[in-house]
GROMACS .gro file of N, CA and C in nm:
model
  456
    1UNK      N    1   0.259   7.143   2.960
    1UNK     CA    2   0.169   7.159   3.072
    1UNK      C    3   0.198   7.055   3.178
    2UNK      N    4   0.116   6.953   3.186
    2UNK     CA    5   0.138   6.852   3.289
    2UNK      C    6   0.185   6.724   3.224
    3UNK      N    7   0.244   6.639   3.304
    3UNK     CA    8   0.297   6.514   3.255
    3UNK      C    9   0.272   6.405   3.358
    4UNK      N   10   0.252   6.282   3.311
    4UNK     CA   11   0.230   6.171   3.403
    4UNK      C   12   0.351   6.149   3.492
    5UNK      N   13   0.470   6.197   3.449
    5UNK     CA   14   0.592   6.177   3.527
    5UNK      C   15   0.603   6.274   3.644
    6UNK      N   16   0.519   6.379   3.647
    6UNK     CA   17   0.527   6.475   3.756
    6UNK      C   18   0.475   6.413   3.885
    7UNK      N   19   0.543   6.440   3.996
    7UNK     CA   20   0.503   6.379   4.123
    7UNK      C   21   0.371   6.437   4.173
    8UNK      N   22   0.291   6.355   4.242
    8UNK     CA   23   0.165   6.406   4.296
    8UNK      C   24   0.189   6.483   4.426
    9UNK      N   25   0.259   6.595   4.414
    9UNK     CA   26   0.290   6.676   4.530
    9UNK      C   27   0.166   6.752   4.577
   10UNK      N   28   0.163   6.787   4.705
   10UNK     CA   29   0.055   6.875   4.751
   10UNK      C   30   0.072   7.013   4.691
   11UNK      N   31  -0.028   7.098   4.709
   11UNK     CA   32  -0.027   7.235   4.659
   11UNK      C   33  -0.018   7.330   4.777
   12UNK      N   34   0.067   7.432   4.764
   12UNK     CA   35   0.066   7.541   4.860
   12UNK      C   36  -0.014   7.653   4.796
   13UNK      N   37  -0.126   7.690   4.860
   13UNK     CA   38  -0.212   7.796   4.807
   13UNK      C   39  -0.212   7.912   4.904
   14UNK      N   40  -0.220   8.034   4.850
   14UNK     CA   41  -0.202   8.153   4.934
   14UNK      C   42  -0.304   8.263   4.908
   15UNK      N   43  -0.398   8.240   4.817
   15UNK     CA   44  -0.494   8.345   4.782
   15UNK      C   45  -0.635   8.291   4.769
   16UNK      N   46  -0.690   8.302   4.650
   16UNK     CA   47  -0.829   8.266   4.627
   16UNK      C   48  -0.854   8.115   4.626
   17UNK      N   49  -0.748   8.034   4.637
   17UNK     CA   50  -0.764   7.889   4.650
   17UNK      C   51  -0.763   7.842   4.796
   18UNK      N   52  -0.740   7.936   4.889
   18UNK     CA   53  -0.741   7.898   5.031
   18UNK      C   54  -0.883   7.865   5.077
   19UNK      N   55  -0.894   7.780   5.180
   19UNK     CA   56  -1.028   7.745   5.231
   19UNK      C   57  -1.110   7.869   5.263
   20UNK      N   58  -1.236   7.867   5.218
   20UNK     CA   59  -1.327   7.978   5.239
   20UNK      C   60  -1.326   8.080   5.126
   21UNK      N   61  -1.227   8.075   5.040
   21UNK     CA   62  -1.216   8.170   4.930
   21UNK      C   63  -1.286   8.114   4.805
   22UNK      N   64  -1.313   8.201   4.708
   22UNK     CA   65  -1.399   8.164   4.595
   22UNK      C   66  -1.348   8.048   4.510
   23UNK      N   67  -1.221   8.040   4.482
   23UNK     CA   68  -1.174   7.931   4.396
   23UNK      C   69  -1.151   7.802   4.473
   24UNK      N   70  -1.141   7.810   4.605
   24UNK     CA   71  -1.138   7.686   4.684
   24UNK      C   72  -1.272   7.615   4.666
   25UNK      N   73  -1.379   7.689   4.676
   25UNK     CA   74  -1.513   7.630   4.659
   25UNK      C   75  -1.529   7.568   4.520
   26UNK      N   76  -1.477   7.636   4.420
   26UNK     CA   77  -1.495   7.590   4.281
   26UNK      C   78  -1.405   7.472   4.244
   27UNK      N   79  -1.281   7.473   4.290
   27UNK     CA   80  -1.184   7.372   4.245
   27UNK      C   81  -1.149   7.266   4.349
   28UNK      N   82  -1.152   7.299   4.476
   28UNK     CA   83  -1.094   7.210   4.577
   28UNK      C   84  -1.194   7.148   4.674
   29UNK      N   85  -1.302   7.216   4.704
   29UNK     CA   86  -1.394   7.164   4.806
   29UNK      C   87  -1.442   7.025   4.769
   30UNK      N   88  -1.430   6.934   4.863
   30UNK     CA   89  -1.471   6.796   4.842
   30UNK      C   90  -1.368   6.710   4.772
   31UNK      N   91  -1.255   6.767   4.731
   31UNK     CA   92  -1.153   6.691   4.658
   31UNK      C   93  -1.023   6.678   4.737
   32UNK      N   94  -1.020   6.732   4.857
   32UNK     CA   95  -0.894   6.732   4.933
   32UNK      C   96  -0.894   6.621   5.037
   33UNK      N   97  -0.774   6.571   5.064
   33UNK     CA   98  -0.755   6.474   5.170
   33UNK      C   99  -0.725   6.545   5.302
   34UNK      N  100  -0.648   6.655   5.290
   34UNK     CA  101  -0.606   6.727   5.410
   34UNK      C  102  -0.569   6.869   5.371
   35UNK      N  103  -0.602   6.962   5.459
   35UNK     CA  104  -0.570   7.104   5.442
   35UNK      C  105  -0.509   7.152   5.573
   36UNK      N  106  -0.384   7.202   5.564
   36UNK     CA  107  -0.316   7.246   5.687
   36UNK      C  108  -0.250   7.382   5.665
   37UNK      N  109  -0.250   7.466   5.769
   37UNK     CA  110  -0.178   7.593   5.759
   37UNK      C  111  -0.032   7.568   5.727
   38UNK      N  112   0.026   7.653   5.644
   38UNK     CA  113   0.165   7.636   5.602
   38UNK      C  114   0.227   7.772   5.573
   39UNK      N  115   0.360   7.774   5.568
   39UNK     CA  116   0.436   7.895   5.538
   39UNK      C  117   0.531   7.869   5.422
   40UNK      N  118   0.545   7.968   5.337
   40UNK     CA  119   0.643   7.965   5.229
   40UNK      C  120   0.745   8.075   5.258
   41UNK      N  121   0.868   8.034   5.293
   41UNK     CA  122   0.974   8.131   5.318
   41UNK      C  123   1.042   8.165   5.186
   42UNK      N  124   1.103   8.283   5.180
   42UNK     CA  125   1.173   8.325   5.060
   42UNK      C  126   1.080   8.374   4.951
   43UNK      N  127   0.968   8.434   4.993
   43UNK     CA  128   0.870   8.483   4.896
   43UNK      C  129   0.797   8.605   4.951
   44UNK      N  130   0.747   8.687   4.859
   44UNK     CA  131   0.671   8.806   4.893
   44UNK      C  132   0.535   8.799   4.824
   45UNK      N  133   0.436   8.864   4.884
   45UNK     CA  134   0.301   8.862   4.830
   45UNK      C  135   0.263   9.002   4.785
   46UNK      N  136   0.201   9.011   4.666
   46UNK     CA  137   0.160   9.138   4.608
   46UNK      C  138   0.012   9.136   4.572
   47UNK      N  139  -0.049   9.254   4.578
   47UNK     CA  140  -0.188   9.270   4.535
   47UNK      C  141  -0.197   9.246   4.384
   48UNK      N  142  -0.306   9.184   4.345
   48UNK     CA  143  -0.338   9.167   4.204
   48UNK      C  144  -0.480   9.213   4.181
   49UNK      N  145  -0.533   9.191   4.063
   49UNK     CA  146  -0.670   9.233   4.032
   49UNK      C  147  -0.774   9.135   4.089
   50UNK      N  148  -0.788   9.136   4.222
   50UNK     CA  149  -0.882   9.045   4.288
   50UNK      C  150  -0.819   8.916   4.337
   51UNK      N  151  -0.693   8.903   4.320
   51UNK     CA  152  -0.618   8.786   4.367
   51UNK      C  153  -0.473   8.829   4.384
   52UNK      N  154  -0.395   8.753   4.463
   52UNK     CA  155  -0.257   8.795   4.488
   52UNK      C  156  -0.158   8.729   4.391
   53UNK      N  157  -0.040   8.787   4.390
   53UNK     CA  158   0.075   8.728   4.320
   53UNK      C  159   0.184   8.703   4.423
   54UNK      N  160   0.250   8.590   4.412
   54UNK     CA  161   0.367   8.561   4.494
   54UNK      C  162   0.490   8.568   4.405
   55UNK      N  163   0.598   8.623   4.460
   55UNK     CA  164   0.725   8.626   4.389
   55UNK      C  165   0.835   8.586   4.486
   56UNK      N  166   0.948   8.543   4.433
   56UNK     CA  167   1.063   8.513   4.518
   56UNK      C  168   1.110   8.642   4.583
   57UNK      N  169   1.148   8.634   4.709
   57UNK     CA  170   1.194   8.753   4.780
   57UNK      C  171   1.222   8.722   4.926
   58UNK      N  172   1.263   8.823   4.998
   58UNK     CA  173   1.302   8.808   5.137
   58UNK      C  174   1.181   8.828   5.228
   59UNK      N  175   1.093   8.730   5.233
   59UNK     CA  176   0.975   8.738   5.318
   59UNK      C  177   0.914   8.601   5.337
   60UNK      N  178   0.798   8.599   5.398
   60UNK     CA  179   0.725   8.475   5.424
   60UNK      C  180   0.579   8.495   5.388
   61UNK      N  181   0.523   8.396   5.321
   61UNK     CA  182   0.383   8.398   5.283
   61UNK      C  183   0.308   8.293   5.364
   62UNK      N  184   0.194   8.334   5.417
   62UNK     CA  185   0.106   8.242   5.490
   62UNK      C  186   0.007   8.182   5.390
   63UNK      N  187  -0.012   8.052   5.401
   63UNK     CA  188  -0.106   7.986   5.312
   63UNK      C  189  -0.154   7.855   5.369
   64UNK      N  190  -0.195   7.767   5.280
   64UNK     CA  191  -0.250   7.637   5.317
   64UNK      C  192  -0.188   7.530   5.229
   65UNK      N  193  -0.147   7.421   5.291
   65UNK     CA  194  -0.099   7.305   5.216
   65UNK      C  195  -0.219   7.216   5.189
   66UNK      N  196  -0.245   7.192   5.061
   66UNK     CA  197  -0.360   7.114   5.017
   66UNK      C  198  -0.311   6.980   4.963
   67UNK      N  199  -0.359   6.874   5.023
   67UNK     CA  200  -0.326   6.739   4.974
   67UNK      C  201  -0.451   6.680   4.910
   68UNK      N  202  -0.434   6.621   4.793
   68UNK     CA  203  -0.545   6.559   4.721
   68UNK      C  204  -0.513   6.412   4.696
   69UNK      N  205  -0.616   6.335   4.670
   69UNK     CA  206  -0.598   6.192   4.642
   69UNK      C  207  -0.515   6.177   4.515
   70UNK      N  208  -0.419   6.085   4.513
   70UNK     CA  209  -0.333   6.068   4.394
   70UNK      C  210  -0.410   6.045   4.264
   71UNK      N  211  -0.524   5.979   4.270
   71UNK     CA  212  -0.598   5.955   4.146
   71UNK      C  213  -0.663   6.084   4.094
   72UNK      N  214  -0.691   6.180   4.181
   72UNK     CA  215  -0.749   6.308   4.141
   72UNK      C  216  -0.643   6.410   4.101
   73UNK      N  217  -0.518   6.383   4.136
   73UNK     CA  218  -0.412   6.481   4.120
   73UNK      C  219  -0.392   6.527   3.975
   74UNK      N  220  -0.381   6.439   3.876
   74UNK     CA  221  -0.357   6.487   3.739
   74UNK      C  222  -0.466   6.579   3.687
   75UNK      N  223  -0.592   6.547   3.712
   75UNK     CA  224  -0.702   6.631   3.666
   75UNK      C  225  -0.701   6.766   3.737
   76UNK      N  226  -0.676   6.765   3.866
   76UNK     CA  227  -0.674   6.891   3.942
   76UNK      C  228  -0.553   6.975   3.902
   77UNK      N  229  -0.440   6.913   3.881
   77UNK     CA  230  -0.321   6.985   3.837
   77UNK      C  231  -0.347   7.056   3.704
   78UNK      N  232  -0.412   6.988   3.610
   78UNK     CA  233  -0.444   7.049   3.481
   78UNK      C  234  -0.543   7.165   3.499
   79UNK      N  235  -0.642   7.149   3.586
   79UNK     CA  236  -0.740   7.255   3.609
   79UNK      C  237  -0.675   7.377   3.673
   80UNK      N  238  -0.585   7.355   3.769
   80UNK     CA  239  -0.518   7.468   3.833
   80UNK      C  240  -0.419   7.535   3.738
   81UNK      N  241  -0.352   7.456   3.655
   81UNK     CA  242  -0.264   7.515   3.554
   81UNK      C  243  -0.343   7.609   3.462
   82UNK      N  244  -0.462   7.568   3.424
   82UNK     CA  245  -0.545   7.654   3.338
   82UNK      C  246  -0.588   7.779   3.414
   83UNK      N  247  -0.634   7.763   3.537
   83UNK     CA  248  -0.675   7.878   3.618
   83UNK      C  249  -0.561   7.978   3.633
   84UNK      N  250  -0.441   7.928   3.659
   84UNK     CA  251  -0.326   8.014   3.685
   84UNK      C  252  -0.253   8.058   3.558
   85UNK      N  253  -0.309   8.021   3.443
   85UNK     CA  254  -0.251   8.057   3.313
   85UNK      C  255  -0.106   8.012   3.302
   86UNK      N  256  -0.084   7.885   3.340
   86UNK     CA  257   0.047   7.822   3.329
   86UNK      C  258   0.044   7.729   3.209
   87UNK      N  259   0.129   7.757   3.110
   87UNK     CA  260   0.130   7.680   2.986
   87UNK      C  261   0.245   7.581   2.976
   88UNK      N  262   0.339   7.590   3.066
   88UNK     CA  263   0.452   7.498   3.067
   88UNK      C  264   0.578   7.569   3.112
   89UNK      N  265   0.681   7.493   3.146
   89UNK     CA  266   0.805   7.553   3.197
   89UNK      C  267   0.863   7.657   3.101
   90UNK      N  268   0.881   7.780   3.152
   90UNK     CA  269   0.944   7.885   3.075
   90UNK      C  270   0.862   7.942   2.960
   91UNK      N  271   0.735   7.905   2.950
   91UNK     CA  272   0.653   7.954   2.839
   91UNK      C  273   0.638   8.106   2.850
   92UNK      N  274   0.658   8.181   2.741
   92UNK     CA  275   0.652   8.327   2.748
   92UNK      C  276   0.514   8.383   2.781
   93UNK      N  277   0.408   8.304   2.766
   93UNK     CA  278   0.273   8.355   2.797
   93UNK      C  279   0.224   8.312   2.934
   94UNK      N  280   0.312   8.253   3.016
   94UNK     CA  281   0.271   8.217   3.153
   94UNK      C  282   0.240   8.343   3.233
   95UNK      N  283   0.131   8.340   3.306
   95UNK     CA  284   0.106   8.442   3.407
   95UNK      C  285   0.178   8.402   3.535
   96UNK      N  286   0.166   8.275   3.570
   96UNK     CA  287   0.237   8.216   3.684
   96UNK      C  288   0.324   8.103   3.633
   97UNK      N  289   0.430   8.074   3.705
   97UNK     CA  290   0.508   7.953   3.684
   97UNK      C  291   0.475   7.857   3.797
   98UNK      N  292   0.455   7.730   3.766
   98UNK     CA  293   0.434   7.628   3.870
   98UNK      C  294   0.569   7.568   3.904
   99UNK      N  295   0.608   7.584   4.029
   99UNK     CA  296   0.740   7.541   4.074
   99UNK      C  297   0.730   7.456   4.200
  100UNK      N  298   0.830   7.370   4.220
  100UNK     CA  299   0.839   7.294   4.344
  100UNK      C  300   0.919   7.377   4.444
  101UNK      N  301   0.860   7.399   4.560
  101UNK     CA  302   0.925   7.475   4.667
  101UNK      C  303   0.905   7.402   4.799
  102UNK      N  304   0.995   7.430   4.892
  102UNK     CA  305   0.977   7.377   5.028
  102UNK      C  306   0.887   7.470   5.105
  103UNK      N  307   0.789   7.413   5.173
  103UNK     CA  308   0.702   7.489   5.262
  103UNK      C  309   0.712   7.426   5.400
  104UNK      N  310   0.674   7.504   5.500
  104UNK     CA  311   0.679   7.455   5.638
  104UNK      C  312   0.536   7.432   5.685
  105UNK      N  313   0.510   7.311   5.727
  105UNK     CA  314   0.379   7.274   5.779
  105UNK      C  315   0.401   7.190   5.904
  106UNK      N  316   0.333   7.224   6.012
  106UNK     CA  317   0.350   7.155   6.140
  106UNK      C  318   0.496   7.149   6.183
  107UNK      N  319   0.571   7.256   6.154
  107UNK     CA  320   0.712   7.264   6.193
  107UNK      C  321   0.808   7.183   6.107
  108UNK      N  322   0.756   7.119   6.003
  108UNK     CA  323   0.841   7.037   5.916
  108UNK      C  324   0.839   7.091   5.773
  109UNK      N  325   0.951   7.073   5.705
  109UNK     CA  326   0.960   7.113   5.565
  109UNK      C  327   0.907   7.001   5.475
  110UNK      N  328   0.833   7.043   5.373
  110UNK     CA  329   0.783   6.947   5.275
  110UNK      C  330   0.780   7.015   5.140
  111UNK      N  331   0.793   6.937   5.035
  111UNK     CA  332   0.790   6.992   4.900
  111UNK      C  333   0.645   7.002   4.853
  112UNK      N  334   0.618   7.111   4.778
  112UNK     CA  335   0.483   7.133   4.728
  112UNK      C  336   0.490   7.212   4.597
  113UNK      N  337   0.385   7.200   4.519
  113UNK     CA  338   0.369   7.285   4.402
  113UNK      C  339   0.326   7.424   4.449
  114UNK      N  340   0.388   7.527   4.393
  114UNK     CA  341   0.354   7.666   4.424
  114UNK      C  342   0.349   7.742   4.291
  115UNK      N  343   0.247   7.826   4.276
  115UNK     CA  344   0.239   7.912   4.158
  115UNK      C  345   0.296   8.049   4.195
  116UNK      N  346   0.408   8.085   4.129
  116UNK     CA  347   0.472   8.215   4.149
  116UNK      C  348   0.457   8.296   4.020
  117UNK      N  349   0.447   8.426   4.035
  117UNK     CA  350   0.436   8.513   3.918
  117UNK      C  351   0.552   8.485   3.822
  118UNK      N  352   0.521   8.478   3.694
  118UNK     CA  353   0.624   8.456   3.592
  118UNK      C  354   0.724   8.572   3.594
  119UNK      N  355   0.846   8.551   3.547
  119UNK     CA  356   0.953   8.652   3.560
  119UNK      C  357   0.917   8.792   3.511
  120UNK      N  358   0.853   8.806   3.396
  120UNK     CA  359   0.819   8.938   3.344
  120UNK      C  360   0.727   9.010   3.441
  121UNK      N  361   0.624   8.941   3.493
  121UNK     CA  362   0.531   8.999   3.589
  121UNK      C  363   0.601   9.027   3.722
  122UNK      N  364   0.689   8.937   3.765
  122UNK     CA  365   0.761   8.957   3.891
  122UNK      C  366   0.844   9.086   3.886
  123UNK      N  367   0.909   9.112   3.774
  123UNK     CA  368   0.987   9.236   3.760
  123UNK      C  369   0.896   9.359   3.771
  124UNK      N  370   0.780   9.352   3.707
  124UNK     CA  371   0.685   9.463   3.713
  124UNK      C  372   0.634   9.485   3.855
  125UNK      N  373   0.606   9.376   3.926
  125UNK     CA  374   0.558   9.388   4.064
  125UNK      C  375   0.664   9.450   4.155
  126UNK      N  376   0.789   9.408   4.137
  126UNK     CA  377   0.897   9.466   4.217
  126UNK      C  378   0.912   9.615   4.192
  127UNK      N  379   0.892   9.657   4.068
  127UNK     CA  380   0.909   9.798   4.034
  127UNK      C  381   0.788   9.883   4.071
  128UNK      N  382   0.666   9.828   4.056
  128UNK     CA  383   0.547   9.912   4.071
  128UNK      C  384   0.435   9.849   4.153
  129UNK      N  385   0.453   9.729   4.203
  129UNK     CA  386   0.345   9.659   4.272
  129UNK      C  387   0.323   9.707   4.414
  130UNK      N  388   0.210   9.663   4.469
  130UNK     CA  389   0.174   9.693   4.608
  130UNK      C  390   0.189   9.564   4.689
  131UNK      N  391   0.289   9.562   4.777
  131UNK     CA  392   0.313   9.445   4.861
  131UNK      C  393   0.203   9.432   4.965
  132UNK      N  394   0.173   9.309   5.002
  132UNK     CA  395   0.077   9.282   5.108
  132UNK      C  396   0.157   9.264   5.237
  133UNK      N  397   0.147   9.359   5.331
  133UNK     CA  398   0.225   9.351   5.454
  133UNK      C  399   0.194   9.222   5.530
  134UNK      N  400   0.299   9.157   5.577
  134UNK     CA  401   0.282   9.033   5.653
  134UNK      C  402   0.264   8.909   5.568
  135UNK      N  403   0.244   8.925   5.437
  135UNK     CA  404   0.237   8.810   5.348
  135UNK      C  405   0.116   8.721   5.364
  136UNK      N  406   0.005   8.775   5.416
  136UNK     CA  407  -0.116   8.694   5.436
  136UNK      C  408  -0.234   8.758   5.364
  137UNK      N  409  -0.279   8.697   5.256
  137UNK     CA  410  -0.390   8.746   5.176
  137UNK      C  411  -0.516   8.764   5.260
  138UNK      N  412  -0.538   8.675   5.356
  138UNK     CA  413  -0.661   8.681   5.435
  138UNK      C  414  -0.661   8.791   5.540
  139UNK      N  415  -0.544   8.847   5.573
  139UNK     CA  416  -0.540   8.954   5.672
  139UNK      C  417  -0.491   9.085   5.613
  140UNK      N  418  -0.497   9.098   5.481
  140UNK     CA  419  -0.449   9.220   5.416
  140UNK      C  420  -0.536   9.339   5.453
  141UNK      N  421  -0.477   9.457   5.454
  141UNK     CA  422  -0.555   9.578   5.481
  141UNK      C  423  -0.663   9.597   5.373
  142UNK      N  424  -0.781   9.638   5.415
  142UNK     CA  425  -0.889   9.663   5.320
  142UNK      C  426  -0.966   9.540   5.279
  143UNK      N  427  -0.930   9.423   5.333
  143UNK     CA  428  -1.004   9.301   5.299
  143UNK      C  429  -1.144   9.309   5.358
  144UNK      N  430  -1.245   9.272   5.282
  144UNK     CA  431  -1.380   9.272   5.338
  144UNK      C  432  -1.388   9.178   5.458
  145UNK      N  433  -1.461   9.219   5.557
  145UNK     CA  434  -1.479   9.134   5.676
  145UNK      C  435  -1.557   9.010   5.638
  146UNK      N  436  -1.521   8.895   5.700
  146UNK     CA  437  -1.597   8.774   5.670
  146UNK      C  438  -1.741   8.790   5.718
  147UNK      N  439  -1.834   8.722   5.654
  147UNK     CA  440  -1.973   8.734   5.695
  147UNK      C  441  -1.992   8.686   5.839
  148UNK      N  442  -2.078   8.754   5.911
  148UNK     CA  443  -2.109   8.717   6.049
  148UNK      C  444  -2.224   8.616   6.046
  149UNK      N  445  -2.205   8.500   6.112
  149UNK     CA  446  -2.315   8.402   6.113
  149UNK      C  447  -2.439   8.463   6.178
  150UNK      N  448  -2.550   8.437   6.118
  150UNK     CA  449  -2.677   8.486   6.173
  150UNK      C  450  -2.730   8.387   6.274
  151UNK      N  451  -2.786   8.440   6.380
  151UNK     CA  452  -2.845   8.354   6.481
  151UNK      C  453  -2.997   8.364   6.472
  152UNK      N  454  -3.066   8.255   6.497
  152UNK     CA  455  -3.213   8.258   6.487
  152UNK      C  456  -3.276   8.337   6.599
   0.00000   0.00000   0.00000
């Protein structure tokens, strides 16, 4: 799973961990140092059962680069590994693999942790999955409209 030797890299999130989404509230709100729009090139986004899957491919995914305080990083990394069903490098029961990838934020490349669908699932998505056009979970077709603020 996780190791003290792993670098405290930021996280690139592209689905339910993005600001305003359900798992951001549960896992990240109040624990981040900085959240910035970011892009992951060389990847495609697919519909999942209430959350998306990212796989390597010829596309770009829109997401958010999440930076957390180094002292909070190990605990958060373990919590996200559990959420994403990541058991360790190459584990056959991984739903996602946690990998280091370059993302673009503010026009600059930076390394970040990214959860990509594990190889078995990635093959299934390529064969039978539904791609999200444009690679942005928040602007996918059929997404519920955000709530409209009520005025007094």
